[in-house]
């Protein structure tokens, strides 16, 4: 009896197993199909109720594609194509009006109209193009780890030969992970297994995908997994209404979710970190009160307080992830310059000028390039005054795109792209005409500062720092004012007259003769060597910071002989003009007298003649 029950139970279990729905029916599977489809790109189809069906493209966007790509383990979403770009499906249309936030684990978790309730035809079938890149390994996150690519239906690693920040930049952009902070080598995130797909990767930094970069060919390598390459990306992005690659609402990736930053205490130092982290040039503005639109979901950071020198926003002081007293009406944003300086021997404030447009960095042609143009770039990069506008690729030739030509700035524009030019991509140049700038790398900051008065700060080793007021005098101030094109030095302020800064103090015991072209050329103790606190921050007041007087006089003993000669000449001319009418009047009077004499003299002679005649008659 017991054996009979066991046999019946075994038979019942086998029948249940055979009658149990297959794995597709147990859940909802997803696949990419259609003409030209690959493992990570194609027409989106889901398996529901034992039938494969398509998805309508109404409201279909990158957030929806992001969920699909993650679900398929295919890396980041590069595009969300519509209108059956991979061909029209047949049969069932399962989903319509899909609205994903981007954080869902599966497409069916997103909002939609319900299974089988579309108002579409297959001419509107939705698709995705995924990157086919992922980050794995020990200690990896969504935005840092060992780089692996999907090829020929298997994942494989990348060898670290020639692996650098340009390569990492492409990966980070491809994964929508912000800027590249590091390009790791020697299997920093652990050694992979199986296939090594790429070696000798050489990216310019502008490619959309790592596989578009130059390499030895898929599977051609001379490496072992001890040389697996990796990346560390920033995990910051800019989104929202009207956003661009370098302006928008700030969002950070934490705990596998994108979230916003509250605008409490949000200022230019915070924006500086974000713009640098995204490789977007200098900060132009900080926006508050959700000016790029309000997001929904998580708010990750509040009371962010950056010094401006941090590599990543998450390194700045804040209340802690998810701890805030804000609503999305206070989402913080930034506007970055979208200009950078690159090339051989370039620094933060000197180099070949490149602008970011249409998701690509490109150079500027040197036709009509002059100091007014350089002045705009230096101001845009917060790098002080323009010292030189270089031409003929003096700082090395760029590659790929040339964005601007015939640039004509007045010098007052806030951005190079605001200047007159021929239009993006319209030029008659080659890269041997790439334009560059050399900026001073000095700025004036602090409470009550202006462009030509304030606390002196210099840029060194990728951070701004102050100057100690030991030995600080007018000769030193003279160099700063000349460097900033701000006229003569009126005062060399001490004891943090423009307020105390935080962070680095770069120079101490500065001793300038007054003839140097840059403050860093003067004698000093060396960068970062000092015995000061910020209560001794040095400053300057230059003449250009004051309104020009209507009358000016040279100091006593300092005679300008050229001006004296001009003054005497002018006085003589004025006197001549005043005397000329008098001389004319005198001339007229003299002429009248002369005429009178000429008319009265003959009459006298006639009278005498008459008198003589009368005398004769009398005789």
Coordinates of C-alpha atoms in Angstrom, one line a residue:
X1 CA 0.0 0.0 0.0
X2 CA 2.8 2.3 0.9
X3 CA 4.7 1.5 -2.2
X4 CA 1.5 2.1 -4.3
X5 CA 1.1 5.5 -2.7
X6 CA 4.7 6.4 -3.4
X7 CA 4.4 5.3 -7.0
X8 CA 1.2 7.3 -7.4
X9 CA 2.9 10.3 -5.8
X10 CA 5.9 10.0 -8.1
X11 CA 3.6 9.6 -11.2
X12 CA 1.6 12.6 -10.1
X13 CA 4.8 14.7 -9.6
X14 CA 6.0 13.7 -13.1
X15 CA 2.7 14.6 -14.6
X16 CA 2.7 18.0 -12.8
X17 CA 6.2 18.6 -14.1
X18 CA 5.3 17.8 -17.6
X19 CA 2.2 19.9 -17.4
X20 CA 4.0 22.7 -15.7
X21 CA 4.4 25.8 -18.0
X22 CA 7.8 26.2 -19.5
X23 CA 10.1 28.9 -18.3
X24 CA 8.8 31.5 -20.8
X25 CA 5.2 31.0 -19.5
X26 CA 6.3 31.0 -15.9
X27 CA 7.5 34.6 -16.3
X28 CA 7.7 37.1 -19.1
X29 CA 10.8 36.6 -21.3
X30 CA 12.2 39.2 -23.7
X31 CA 14.1 38.9 -27.0
X32 CA 15.4 41.1 -29.8
X33 CA 14.5 40.1 -33.3
X34 CA 14.1 41.5 -36.8
X35 CA 16.1 42.4 -39.8
X36 CA 19.7 43.3 -38.9
X37 CA 19.2 42.4 -35.3
X38 CA 22.0 41.2 -33.0
X39 CA 22.1 39.8 -29.5
X40 CA 21.9 43.4 -28.2
X41 CA 19.9 45.3 -30.8
X42 CA 16.7 44.6 -32.6
X43 CA 12.9 44.7 -32.4
X44 CA 11.7 44.2 -28.8
X45 CA 9.4 41.2 -28.3
X46 CA 8.1 39.8 -25.1
X47 CA 6.7 36.3 -24.3
X48 CA 3.3 36.4 -22.6
X49 CA 0.5 33.8 -22.4
X50 CA 2.6 31.4 -24.4
X51 CA 2.9 33.8 -27.4
X52 CA 5.7 36.2 -28.5
X53 CA 4.5 39.7 -29.3
X54 CA 5.8 43.1 -30.1
X55 CA 5.8 46.5 -28.2
X56 CA 4.2 49.6 -29.7
X57 CA 6.5 52.7 -30.0
X58 CA 4.0 55.2 -28.4
X59 CA 5.9 57.0 -25.7
X60 CA 8.9 54.8 -26.4
X61 CA 12.1 56.4 -25.2
X62 CA 15.6 55.8 -23.8
X63 CA 14.2 55.0 -20.3
X64 CA 12.3 52.1 -21.7
X65 CA 15.3 51.0 -23.8
X66 CA 17.4 51.2 -20.7
X67 CA 15.3 48.6 -18.9
X68 CA 15.4 46.3 -21.9
X69 CA 19.1 46.5 -22.2
X70 CA 19.6 45.9 -18.5
X71 CA 17.2 43.0 -18.6
X72 CA 19.2 41.4 -21.5
X73 CA 22.5 42.1 -19.8
X74 CA 23.5 44.1 -22.8
X75 CA 25.0 47.2 -21.3
X76 CA 23.7 50.7 -21.7
X77 CA 20.9 51.8 -24.0
X78 CA 22.3 53.8 -27.0
X79 CA 19.0 54.3 -28.9
X80 CA 15.3 53.6 -28.7
X81 CA 14.4 53.2 -32.4
X82 CA 10.7 53.5 -33.5
X83 CA 8.6 52.9 -36.6
X84 CA 9.7 49.3 -37.0
X85 CA 13.3 50.1 -37.9
X86 CA 14.2 46.4 -37.5
X87 CA 11.2 45.4 -39.6
X88 CA 7.6 44.7 -38.8
X89 CA 6.6 41.9 -36.6
X90 CA 3.6 39.7 -37.0
X91 CA 0.8 38.5 -34.8
X92 CA 0.3 39.9 -31.3
X93 CA 1.2 43.4 -30.1
X94 CA 1.4 43.0 -26.3
X95 CA 2.3 46.4 -24.9
X96 CA 1.5 50.0 -25.7
X97 CA 2.2 53.4 -24.0
X98 CA 5.1 51.9 -22.0
X99 CA 6.4 54.5 -19.5
X100 CA 9.5 53.3 -17.6
X101 CA 11.4 55.4 -15.1
X102 CA 14.5 53.5 -16.1
X103 CA 15.0 51.7 -12.8
X104 CA 12.7 48.8 -13.3
X105 CA 14.1 45.2 -13.4
X106 CA 11.8 44.2 -16.2
X107 CA 9.9 45.9 -19.0
X108 CA 6.6 44.4 -17.7
X109 CA 7.1 46.2 -14.4
X110 CA 6.8 49.6 -16.2
X111 CA 3.5 51.4 -16.6
X112 CA 1.6 50.3 -19.7
X113 CA -2.0 50.0 -21.0
X114 CA -2.2 46.3 -20.1
X115 CA -1.4 43.2 -22.1
X116 CA -2.9 43.1 -25.5
X117 CA -4.6 46.6 -25.4
X118 CA -2.8 48.6 -28.1
X119 CA -4.0 51.1 -30.6
X120 CA -1.1 50.4 -33.0
X121 CA -0.1 48.5 -36.0
X122 CA 3.2 46.6 -36.6
X123 CA 4.5 49.7 -38.5
X124 CA 5.0 51.1 -35.0
X125 CA 7.0 48.3 -33.5
X126 CA 9.6 49.5 -31.0
X127 CA 13.3 48.5 -30.9
X128 CA 16.5 49.0 -28.9
X129 CA 20.2 49.4 -29.6
X130 CA 22.2 48.4 -26.5
X131 CA 25.9 49.0 -26.0
X132 CA 27.0 45.4 -25.5
X133 CA 29.4 46.6 -22.8
X134 CA 29.3 45.8 -19.1
X135 CA 31.4 46.3 -16.0
X136 CA 32.2 43.3 -13.8
X137 CA 34.6 41.9 -11.3
X138 CA 35.5 42.2 -7.6
X139 CA 34.2 45.5 -6.1
X140 CA 32.5 46.5 -9.4
X141 CA 29.5 48.8 -9.6
X142 CA 27.3 49.9 -12.4
X143 CA 29.9 52.6 -13.3
X144 CA 33.2 51.0 -12.3
X145 CA 34.7 47.6 -13.0
X146 CA 36.4 45.3 -15.4
X147 CA 35.4 46.1 -19.0
X148 CA 33.7 43.2 -20.9
X149 CA 32.1 43.3 -24.3
X150 CA 29.5 41.0 -25.9
X151 CA 30.6 39.5 -29.2
X152 CA 29.7 36.3 -31.0
X153 CA 27.2 35.3 -28.3
X154 CA 29.8 35.4 -25.5
X155 CA 31.2 38.0 -23.1
X156 CA 34.9 38.7 -23.1
X157 CA 37.5 41.1 -21.6
X158 CA 39.7 43.8 -23.0
X159 CA 43.5 43.8 -22.7
X160 CA 45.2 46.8 -21.1
X161 CA 47.8 47.4 -23.8
X162 CA 47.6 51.1 -24.7
X163 CA 44.5 51.4 -22.4
X164 CA 44.1 55.0 -21.3
X165 CA 41.6 57.7 -20.3
X166 CA 40.4 58.2 -23.9
X167 CA 39.3 54.5 -24.0
X168 CA 37.7 54.8 -20.6
X169 CA 35.9 57.9 -21.7
X170 CA 34.2 56.0 -24.5
X171 CA 33.1 53.2 -22.1
X172 CA 31.8 55.6 -19.5
X173 CA 29.8 57.6 -22.1
X174 CA 28.5 54.3 -23.6
X175 CA 27.3 53.2 -20.2
X176 CA 25.8 56.6 -19.4
X177 CA 28.1 56.8 -16.3
X178 CA 29.4 60.3 -16.6
X179 CA 33.1 61.2 -17.0
X180 CA 36.0 58.8 -16.9
X181 CA 38.0 59.1 -13.6
X182 CA 40.5 56.3 -14.2
X183 CA 41.5 53.7 -16.8
X184 CA 42.6 50.8 -14.6
X185 CA 45.1 48.2 -15.7
X186 CA 46.6 44.8 -14.5
X187 CA 43.2 43.3 -13.6
X188 CA 42.5 45.9 -10.8
X189 CA 38.9 44.5 -10.6
X190 CA 40.1 40.9 -10.7
X191 CA 41.0 38.6 -13.6
X192 CA 38.2 37.5 -16.0
X193 CA 37.8 34.1 -17.5
X194 CA 37.2 32.8 -21.0
X195 CA 37.6 35.0 -24.1
X196 CA 39.8 38.1 -24.4
X197 CA 38.0 40.0 -27.2
X198 CA 40.0 43.2 -27.7
X199 CA 43.7 44.3 -27.5
X200 CA 45.6 47.5 -28.5
X201 CA 42.5 49.6 -28.2
X202 CA 43.1 53.1 -29.4
X203 CA 40.1 55.5 -29.0
X204 CA 40.1 59.2 -29.8
X205 CA 37.5 59.7 -27.1
X206 CA 34.7 60.7 -29.4
X207 CA 33.5 57.2 -30.5
X208 CA 30.0 56.1 -29.5
X209 CA 31.1 52.6 -28.7
X210 CA 34.3 50.8 -27.7
X211 CA 34.1 48.5 -30.8
X212 CA 34.3 51.6 -33.0
X213 CA 37.8 52.4 -31.8
X214 CA 40.9 51.0 -33.5
X215 CA 41.9 47.6 -32.2
X216 CA 43.7 44.4 -33.2
X217 CA 40.6 42.6 -34.2
X218 CA 38.1 40.5 -32.2
X219 CA 40.0 37.7 -30.5
X220 CA 43.5 38.8 -31.7
X221 CA 45.6 39.4 -28.6
X222 CA 48.9 38.7 -26.9
X223 CA 47.5 39.0 -23.4
X224 CA 46.5 37.1 -20.3
X225 CA 43.6 37.9 -18.0
X226 CA 46.1 39.4 -15.5
X227 CA 46.1 42.4 -18.0
X228 CA 42.3 42.9 -18.0
X229 CA 41.4 46.5 -18.4
X230 CA 38.8 48.4 -16.3
X231 CA 37.3 51.8 -15.8
X232 CA 36.1 54.0 -13.0
X233 CA 33.3 56.4 -14.1
X234 CA 31.9 59.3 -12.3
X235 CA 28.3 58.1 -12.0
X236 CA 26.9 61.7 -12.6
X237 CA 24.7 62.8 -15.5
X238 CA 22.8 65.9 -16.6
X239 CA 19.2 65.5 -17.6
X240 CA 15.8 67.3 -17.7
X241 CA 13.9 69.7 -20.0
X242 CA 16.3 71.6 -22.3
X243 CA 19.3 69.7 -21.0
X244 CA 22.5 69.1 -23.0
X245 CA 25.6 67.0 -22.5
X246 CA 27.0 69.9 -20.4
X247 CA 23.9 71.5 -18.8
X248 CA 20.9 70.1 -17.0
X249 CA 19.5 68.7 -13.8
X250 CA 22.3 67.0 -11.8
X251 CA 21.6 63.3 -11.1
X252 CA 23.9 60.7 -9.4
X253 CA 23.8 57.0 -9.5
X254 CA 23.8 55.2 -6.2
X255 CA 22.5 51.9 -5.0
X256 CA 21.5 51.0 -8.6
X257 CA 19.2 54.0 -8.9
X258 CA 19.5 57.5 -10.4
X259 CA 18.5 60.3 -8.0
X260 CA 18.7 64.1 -7.8
X261 CA 20.5 66.6 -5.7
X262 CA 18.7 69.2 -3.5
X263 CA 19.7 72.9 -4.1
X264 CA 20.3 73.7 -0.4
X265 CA 23.7 75.3 -0.2
X266 CA 24.2 74.7 -3.9
X267 CA 26.8 77.1 -5.4
X268 CA 29.5 77.5 -8.0
X269 CA 32.0 75.4 -6.1
X270 CA 29.6 72.4 -6.3
X271 CA 28.9 73.1 -10.0
X272 CA 32.7 73.3 -10.6
X273 CA 33.1 69.7 -9.4
X274 CA 30.2 68.5 -11.6
X275 CA 31.5 70.2 -14.7
X276 CA 35.0 68.9 -14.2
X277 CA 33.7 65.4 -13.4
X278 CA 31.7 65.5 -16.7
X279 CA 34.7 66.9 -18.7
X280 CA 32.5 69.8 -19.7
X281 CA 34.8 72.7 -19.1
X282 CA 34.2 75.5 -16.5
X283 CA 31.1 76.2 -14.6
X284 CA 29.0 79.1 -16.0
X285 CA 26.0 79.0 -13.7
X286 CA 24.2 77.1 -10.9
X287 CA 20.5 76.6 -11.3
X288 CA 18.1 76.0 -8.4
X289 CA 14.4 75.4 -7.9
X290 CA 14.1 72.7 -10.6
X291 CA 14.8 75.0 -13.5
X292 CA 15.5 71.9 -15.8
X293 CA 12.2 70.3 -14.6
X294 CA 11.3 68.3 -11.6
X295 CA 12.2 64.6 -11.5
X296 CA 10.3 61.9 -9.6
X297 CA 11.7 59.2 -7.4
X298 CA 14.9 59.4 -5.2
X299 CA 16.6 62.5 -3.9
X300 CA 20.1 61.3 -3.1
X301 CA 22.1 64.4 -1.8
X302 CA 21.3 67.5 0.3
X303 CA 23.4 70.3 1.8
X304 CA 26.3 69.5 -0.6
X305 CA 29.3 71.6 0.3
X306 CA 32.3 71.3 -2.1
X307 CA 35.5 73.2 -1.9
X308 CA 35.8 73.0 -5.7
X309 CA 38.8 70.7 -5.8
X310 CA 37.1 67.3 -5.4
X311 CA 37.2 64.7 -8.2
X312 CA 33.6 63.7 -7.7
X313 CA 30.4 65.2 -6.3
X314 CA 30.1 62.3 -3.9
X315 CA 33.4 63.2 -2.3
X316 CA 32.0 66.6 -1.2
X317 CA 30.5 67.0 2.3
X318 CA 26.8 66.2 2.4
X319 CA 24.1 64.9 4.8
X320 CA 24.4 61.3 3.6
X321 CA 22.8 59.4 0.8
X322 CA 19.0 59.7 0.9
X323 CA 19.0 62.1 3.9
X324 CA 17.3 65.3 2.9
X325 CA 14.4 67.7 3.7
X326 CA 13.6 68.6 0.1
X327 CA 11.1 68.1 -2.7
X328 CA 11.9 67.8 -6.4
X329 CA 10.9 71.5 -6.8
X330 CA 14.4 72.1 -5.4
X331 CA 16.3 69.9 -7.8
X332 CA 19.8 71.4 -8.5
X333 CA 21.3 72.0 -11.9
X334 CA 24.4 73.3 -13.6
X335 CA 25.4 75.0 -16.9
X336 CA 29.0 74.1 -17.9
X337 CA 31.1 75.9 -20.5
X338 CA 31.5 72.9 -22.9
X339 CA 35.0 74.2 -23.7
X340 CA 38.3 72.5 -22.9
X341 CA 42.0 73.0 -23.6
X342 CA 44.0 70.0 -25.0
X343 CA 47.1 69.2 -26.9
X344 CA 50.8 68.8 -26.4
X345 CA 52.0 70.7 -23.3
X346 CA 48.5 71.8 -22.5
X347 CA 47.5 72.8 -19.0
X348 CA 44.2 73.7 -17.4
X349 CA 44.7 77.2 -18.7
X350 CA 46.6 76.8 -21.9
X351 CA 46.1 74.5 -24.9
X352 CA 44.3 73.8 -28.1
X353 CA 40.8 75.1 -27.9
X354 CA 38.1 72.4 -28.3
X355 CA 34.3 72.8 -28.0
X356 CA 31.7 70.2 -27.3
X357 CA 28.8 70.0 -29.8
X358 CA 26.5 67.2 -30.9
X359 CA 28.1 64.9 -28.4
X360 CA 31.6 65.3 -30.0
X361 CA 34.6 67.4 -29.1
X362 CA 36.0 69.4 -32.0
X363 CA 38.6 72.1 -32.7
X364 CA 38.5 75.7 -33.8
X365 CA 40.2 77.0 -37.0
X366 CA 42.6 79.9 -36.5
X367 CA 41.1 82.1 -39.3
X368 CA 40.5 85.5 -37.8
X369 CA 41.6 84.1 -34.4
X370 CA 42.8 86.9 -32.1
X371 CA 43.1 88.1 -28.4
X372 CA 39.4 89.0 -28.3
X373 CA 38.5 85.4 -29.0
X374 CA 41.1 84.1 -26.6
X375 CA 39.7 86.5 -24.0
X376 CA 36.3 84.9 -24.2
X377 CA 37.8 81.4 -23.8
X378 CA 40.0 82.3 -20.8
X379 CA 37.0 84.0 -19.1
X380 CA 34.8 81.0 -19.9
X381 CA 37.3 78.6 -18.3
X382 CA 37.8 80.9 -15.3
X383 CA 41.5 81.1 -16.2
X384 CA 42.3 84.8 -15.8
X385 CA 43.4 87.0 -18.7
X386 CA 44.3 86.0 -22.2
X387 CA 48.0 86.2 -22.7
X388 CA 48.2 84.8 -26.2
X389 CA 45.9 83.5 -29.0
X390 CA 48.0 80.8 -30.7
X391 CA 47.6 79.7 -34.3
X392 CA 48.9 77.1 -36.7
X393 CA 48.4 74.2 -34.2
X394 CA 51.1 75.6 -31.9
X395 CA 49.8 73.3 -29.2
X396 CA 49.5 70.3 -31.4
X397 CA 47.0 69.2 -34.1
X398 CA 43.6 67.8 -33.1
X399 CA 41.8 64.9 -34.8
X400 CA 38.3 64.3 -36.0
X401 CA 35.9 67.2 -36.2
X402 CA 36.6 70.9 -36.7
X403 CA 33.6 72.7 -35.3
X404 CA 34.2 76.5 -35.7
X405 CA 35.8 78.7 -38.3
X406 CA 36.0 82.5 -38.8
X407 CA 35.3 83.1 -35.1
X408 CA 34.8 86.9 -34.4
X409 CA 34.3 87.8 -30.7
X410 CA 33.9 91.3 -29.3
X411 CA 35.5 90.0 -26.1
X412 CA 32.4 90.5 -24.0
X413 CA 30.6 87.2 -24.8
X414 CA 30.1 84.7 -22.0
X415 CA 30.8 81.7 -24.3
X416 CA 32.8 81.1 -27.5
X417 CA 29.7 79.7 -29.2
X418 CA 28.0 83.1 -28.7
X419 CA 30.6 84.8 -31.0
X420 CA 30.0 85.2 -34.7
X421 CA 31.2 82.2 -36.7
X422 CA 30.4 80.3 -39.9
X423 CA 28.2 77.7 -38.3
X424 CA 29.1 74.4 -36.6
X425 CA 31.1 72.2 -38.9
X426 CA 31.3 74.8 -41.7
X427 CA 35.0 75.5 -42.4
X428 CA 37.8 75.5 -45.0
X429 CA 40.6 74.4 -42.6
X430 CA 42.7 71.5 -41.7
X431 CA 44.0 70.6 -38.2
X432 CA 47.3 72.3 -38.9
X433 CA 45.3 75.5 -38.4
X434 CA 43.9 74.6 -35.0
X435 CA 43.6 77.6 -32.7
X436 CA 44.7 77.7 -29.1
X437 CA 45.0 80.1 -26.1
X438 CA 47.4 80.8 -23.2
X439 CA 45.6 82.2 -20.2
X440 CA 47.2 83.7 -17.1
X441 CA 45.9 81.1 -14.6
X442 CA 45.3 83.9 -12.1
X443 CA 42.0 85.0 -10.8
X444 CA 40.7 87.5 -8.2
X445 CA 38.0 86.2 -5.9
X446 CA 36.4 86.8 -2.5
X447 CA 33.9 89.0 -0.8
X448 CA 33.4 92.3 -2.7
X449 CA 35.8 91.2 -5.5
X450 CA 35.6 92.4 -9.1
X451 CA 37.4 91.4 -12.2
X452 CA 40.3 93.7 -11.2
X453 CA 40.2 93.6 -7.4
X454 CA 40.1 90.7 -5.0
X455 CA 41.9 87.9 -3.3
X456 CA 44.7 86.6 -5.5
X457 CA 44.3 82.9 -6.5
X458 CA 46.5 80.8 -8.8
X459 CA 45.7 77.6 -10.6
X460 CA 48.3 74.8 -10.0
X461 CA 48.1 71.0 -10.0
X462 CA 44.4 71.1 -11.0
X463 CA 43.3 73.2 -8.0
X464 CA 43.0 76.9 -7.1
X465 CA 44.9 78.2 -4.1
X466 CA 45.8 81.5 -2.5
X467 CA 49.0 83.5 -1.9
X468 CA 50.3 84.3 1.6
X469 CA 50.9 88.0 2.3
X470 CA 54.4 87.6 3.7
X471 CA 56.6 90.1 1.8
X472 CA 53.5 91.0 -0.4
X473 CA 53.9 94.5 -1.8
X474 CA 53.1 96.8 -4.8
X475 CA 55.7 95.1 -7.0
X476 CA 53.9 91.8 -6.6
X477 CA 50.5 93.4 -7.1
X478 CA 51.9 95.2 -10.3
X479 CA 52.7 91.8 -11.8
X480 CA 49.2 90.5 -11.1
X481 CA 47.4 93.6 -12.4
X482 CA 49.5 93.5 -15.6
X483 CA 48.9 89.7 -16.0
X484 CA 45.1 90.3 -15.7
X485 CA 45.3 93.3 -18.1
X486 CA 43.8 95.4 -15.2
X487 CA 45.9 98.5 -15.4
X488 CA 48.2 99.8 -12.6
X489 CA 48.4 98.4 -9.1
X490 CA 46.8 100.7 -6.6
X491 CA 47.1 98.5 -3.5
X492 CA 48.5 95.2 -2.3
X493 CA 46.0 94.1 0.3
X494 CA 46.9 91.8 3.2
X495 CA 45.3 90.0 6.1
X496 CA 42.5 88.5 4.0
X497 CA 41.0 91.9 3.1
X498 CA 38.7 90.1 0.6
X499 CA 37.8 87.3 3.0
X500 CA 39.4 84.0 3.9
X501 CA 39.4 81.0 1.5
X502 CA 39.6 77.3 2.3
X503 CA 41.8 74.7 0.8
X504 CA 45.3 75.1 -0.6
X505 CA 47.8 78.0 -0.1
X506 CA 50.1 77.8 -3.1
X507 CA 52.6 80.6 -2.7
X508 CA 54.5 82.3 0.2
X509 CA 57.3 84.9 0.4
X510 CA 56.6 86.1 -3.1
X511 CA 59.3 88.6 -4.2
X512 CA 58.6 90.1 -7.7
X513 CA 60.8 92.8 -9.3
X514 CA 57.6 94.1 -11.0
X515 CA 58.8 93.1 -14.6
X516 CA 57.7 89.5 -14.6
X517 CA 55.0 88.4 -17.0
X518 CA 53.4 86.0 -14.5
X519 CA 53.2 85.8 -10.7
X520 CA 54.6 82.2 -10.8
X521 CA 57.8 83.6 -12.4
X522 CA 58.6 85.6 -9.3
X523 CA 60.8 84.2 -6.5
X524 CA 58.8 82.2 -3.9
X525 CA 59.3 79.3 -1.5
X526 CA 57.8 76.7 -3.9
X527 CA 54.3 75.6 -4.6
X528 CA 52.5 74.6 -1.4
X529 CA 55.4 75.5 0.9
X530 CA 54.3 78.1 3.4
X531 CA 53.9 78.9 7.1
X532 CA 50.5 80.8 6.7
X533 CA 46.8 80.4 7.4
X534 CA 44.1 81.9 5.2
X535 CA 43.9 84.8 7.6
X536 CA 46.9 86.1 5.6
X537 CA 45.5 85.7 2.1
X538 CA 46.9 88.4 -0.2
X539 CA 44.9 90.5 -2.6
X540 CA 45.2 93.4 -5.1
X541 CA 43.3 96.4 -6.2
X542 CA 44.1 97.4 -9.8
X543 CA 43.2 100.7 -11.4
X544 CA 40.8 99.2 -13.9
X545 CA 38.6 98.3 -11.0
X546 CA 37.9 102.0 -10.4
X547 CA 36.0 104.5 -12.6
X548 CA 38.3 106.5 -14.8
X549 CA 38.6 110.2 -13.7
X550 CA 37.9 112.9 -16.2
X551 CA 41.1 114.7 -15.5
X552 CA 44.5 113.2 -14.6
X553 CA 47.8 114.7 -13.7
X554 CA 51.3 113.2 -13.5
X555 CA 53.0 113.2 -10.1
X556 CA 55.4 116.1 -9.4
X557 CA 58.8 115.6 -11.0
X558 CA 57.5 113.2 -13.5
X559 CA 57.1 115.5 -16.5
X560 CA 55.8 114.1 -19.8
X561 CA 57.7 116.3 -22.4
X562 CA 55.6 115.0 -25.3
X563 CA 52.4 116.1 -23.6
X564 CA 54.1 119.5 -22.7
X565 CA 55.0 120.2 -26.3
X566 CA 51.5 119.4 -27.4
X567 CA 50.1 121.7 -24.7
X568 CA 52.3 124.7 -25.8
X569 CA 51.4 124.1 -29.4
X570 CA 47.7 124.1 -28.6
X571 CA 48.1 127.4 -26.6
X572 CA 50.0 129.1 -29.4
X573 CA 47.2 128.1 -31.9
X574 CA 44.5 129.4 -29.6
X575 CA 46.4 132.8 -29.1
X576 CA 46.8 133.1 -32.9
X577 CA 43.1 132.5 -33.4
X578 CA 42.3 135.2 -30.8
X579 CA 44.8 137.7 -32.2
X580 CA 43.9 137.2 -35.8
X581 CA 40.7 139.3 -35.7
X582 CA 42.5 142.1 -33.9
X583 CA 45.3 142.1 -36.6
X584 CA 42.6 142.2 -39.3
X585 CA 41.0 145.3 -37.7
X586 CA 44.3 147.1 -37.4
X587 CA 45.0 146.4 -41.0
X588 CA 41.7 147.8 -42.0
X589 CA 42.3 151.0 -39.9
X590 CA 45.7 151.5 -41.4
X591 CA 44.3 151.1 -44.9
X592 CA 41.6 153.7 -44.2
X593 CA 44.1 156.2 -42.9
X594 CA 46.3 155.7 -45.9
X595 CA 43.4 156.4 -48.2
X596 CA 42.5 159.6 -46.3
X597 CA 46.0 160.9 -46.7
X598 CA 46.0 160.2 -50.4
X599 CA 42.7 162.1 -50.8
X600 CA 43.5 165.2 -48.6
X601 CA 47.1 165.9 -49.9
X602 CA 46.1 167.1 -53.5
X603 CA 43.4 169.5 -52.2
X604 CA 46.1 171.4 -50.2
X605 CA 48.2 171.8 -53.3
X606 CA 45.4 173.3 -55.3
X607 CA 44.7 175.9 -52.6
X608 CA 48.3 176.9 -52.6
X609 CA 48.2 177.3 -56.3
X610 CA 45.1 179.5 -56.1
X611 CA 46.8 181.6 -53.4
X612 CA 49.8 182.1 -55.6
X613 CA 47.6 183.3 -58.5
X614 CA 45.9 185.9 -56.4
X615 CA 49.2 187.3 -55.3
X616 CA 50.3 187.8 -58.9
X617 CA 47.1 189.7 -59.7
X618 CA 47.7 191.9 -56.8
X619 CA 51.1 192.9 -58.1

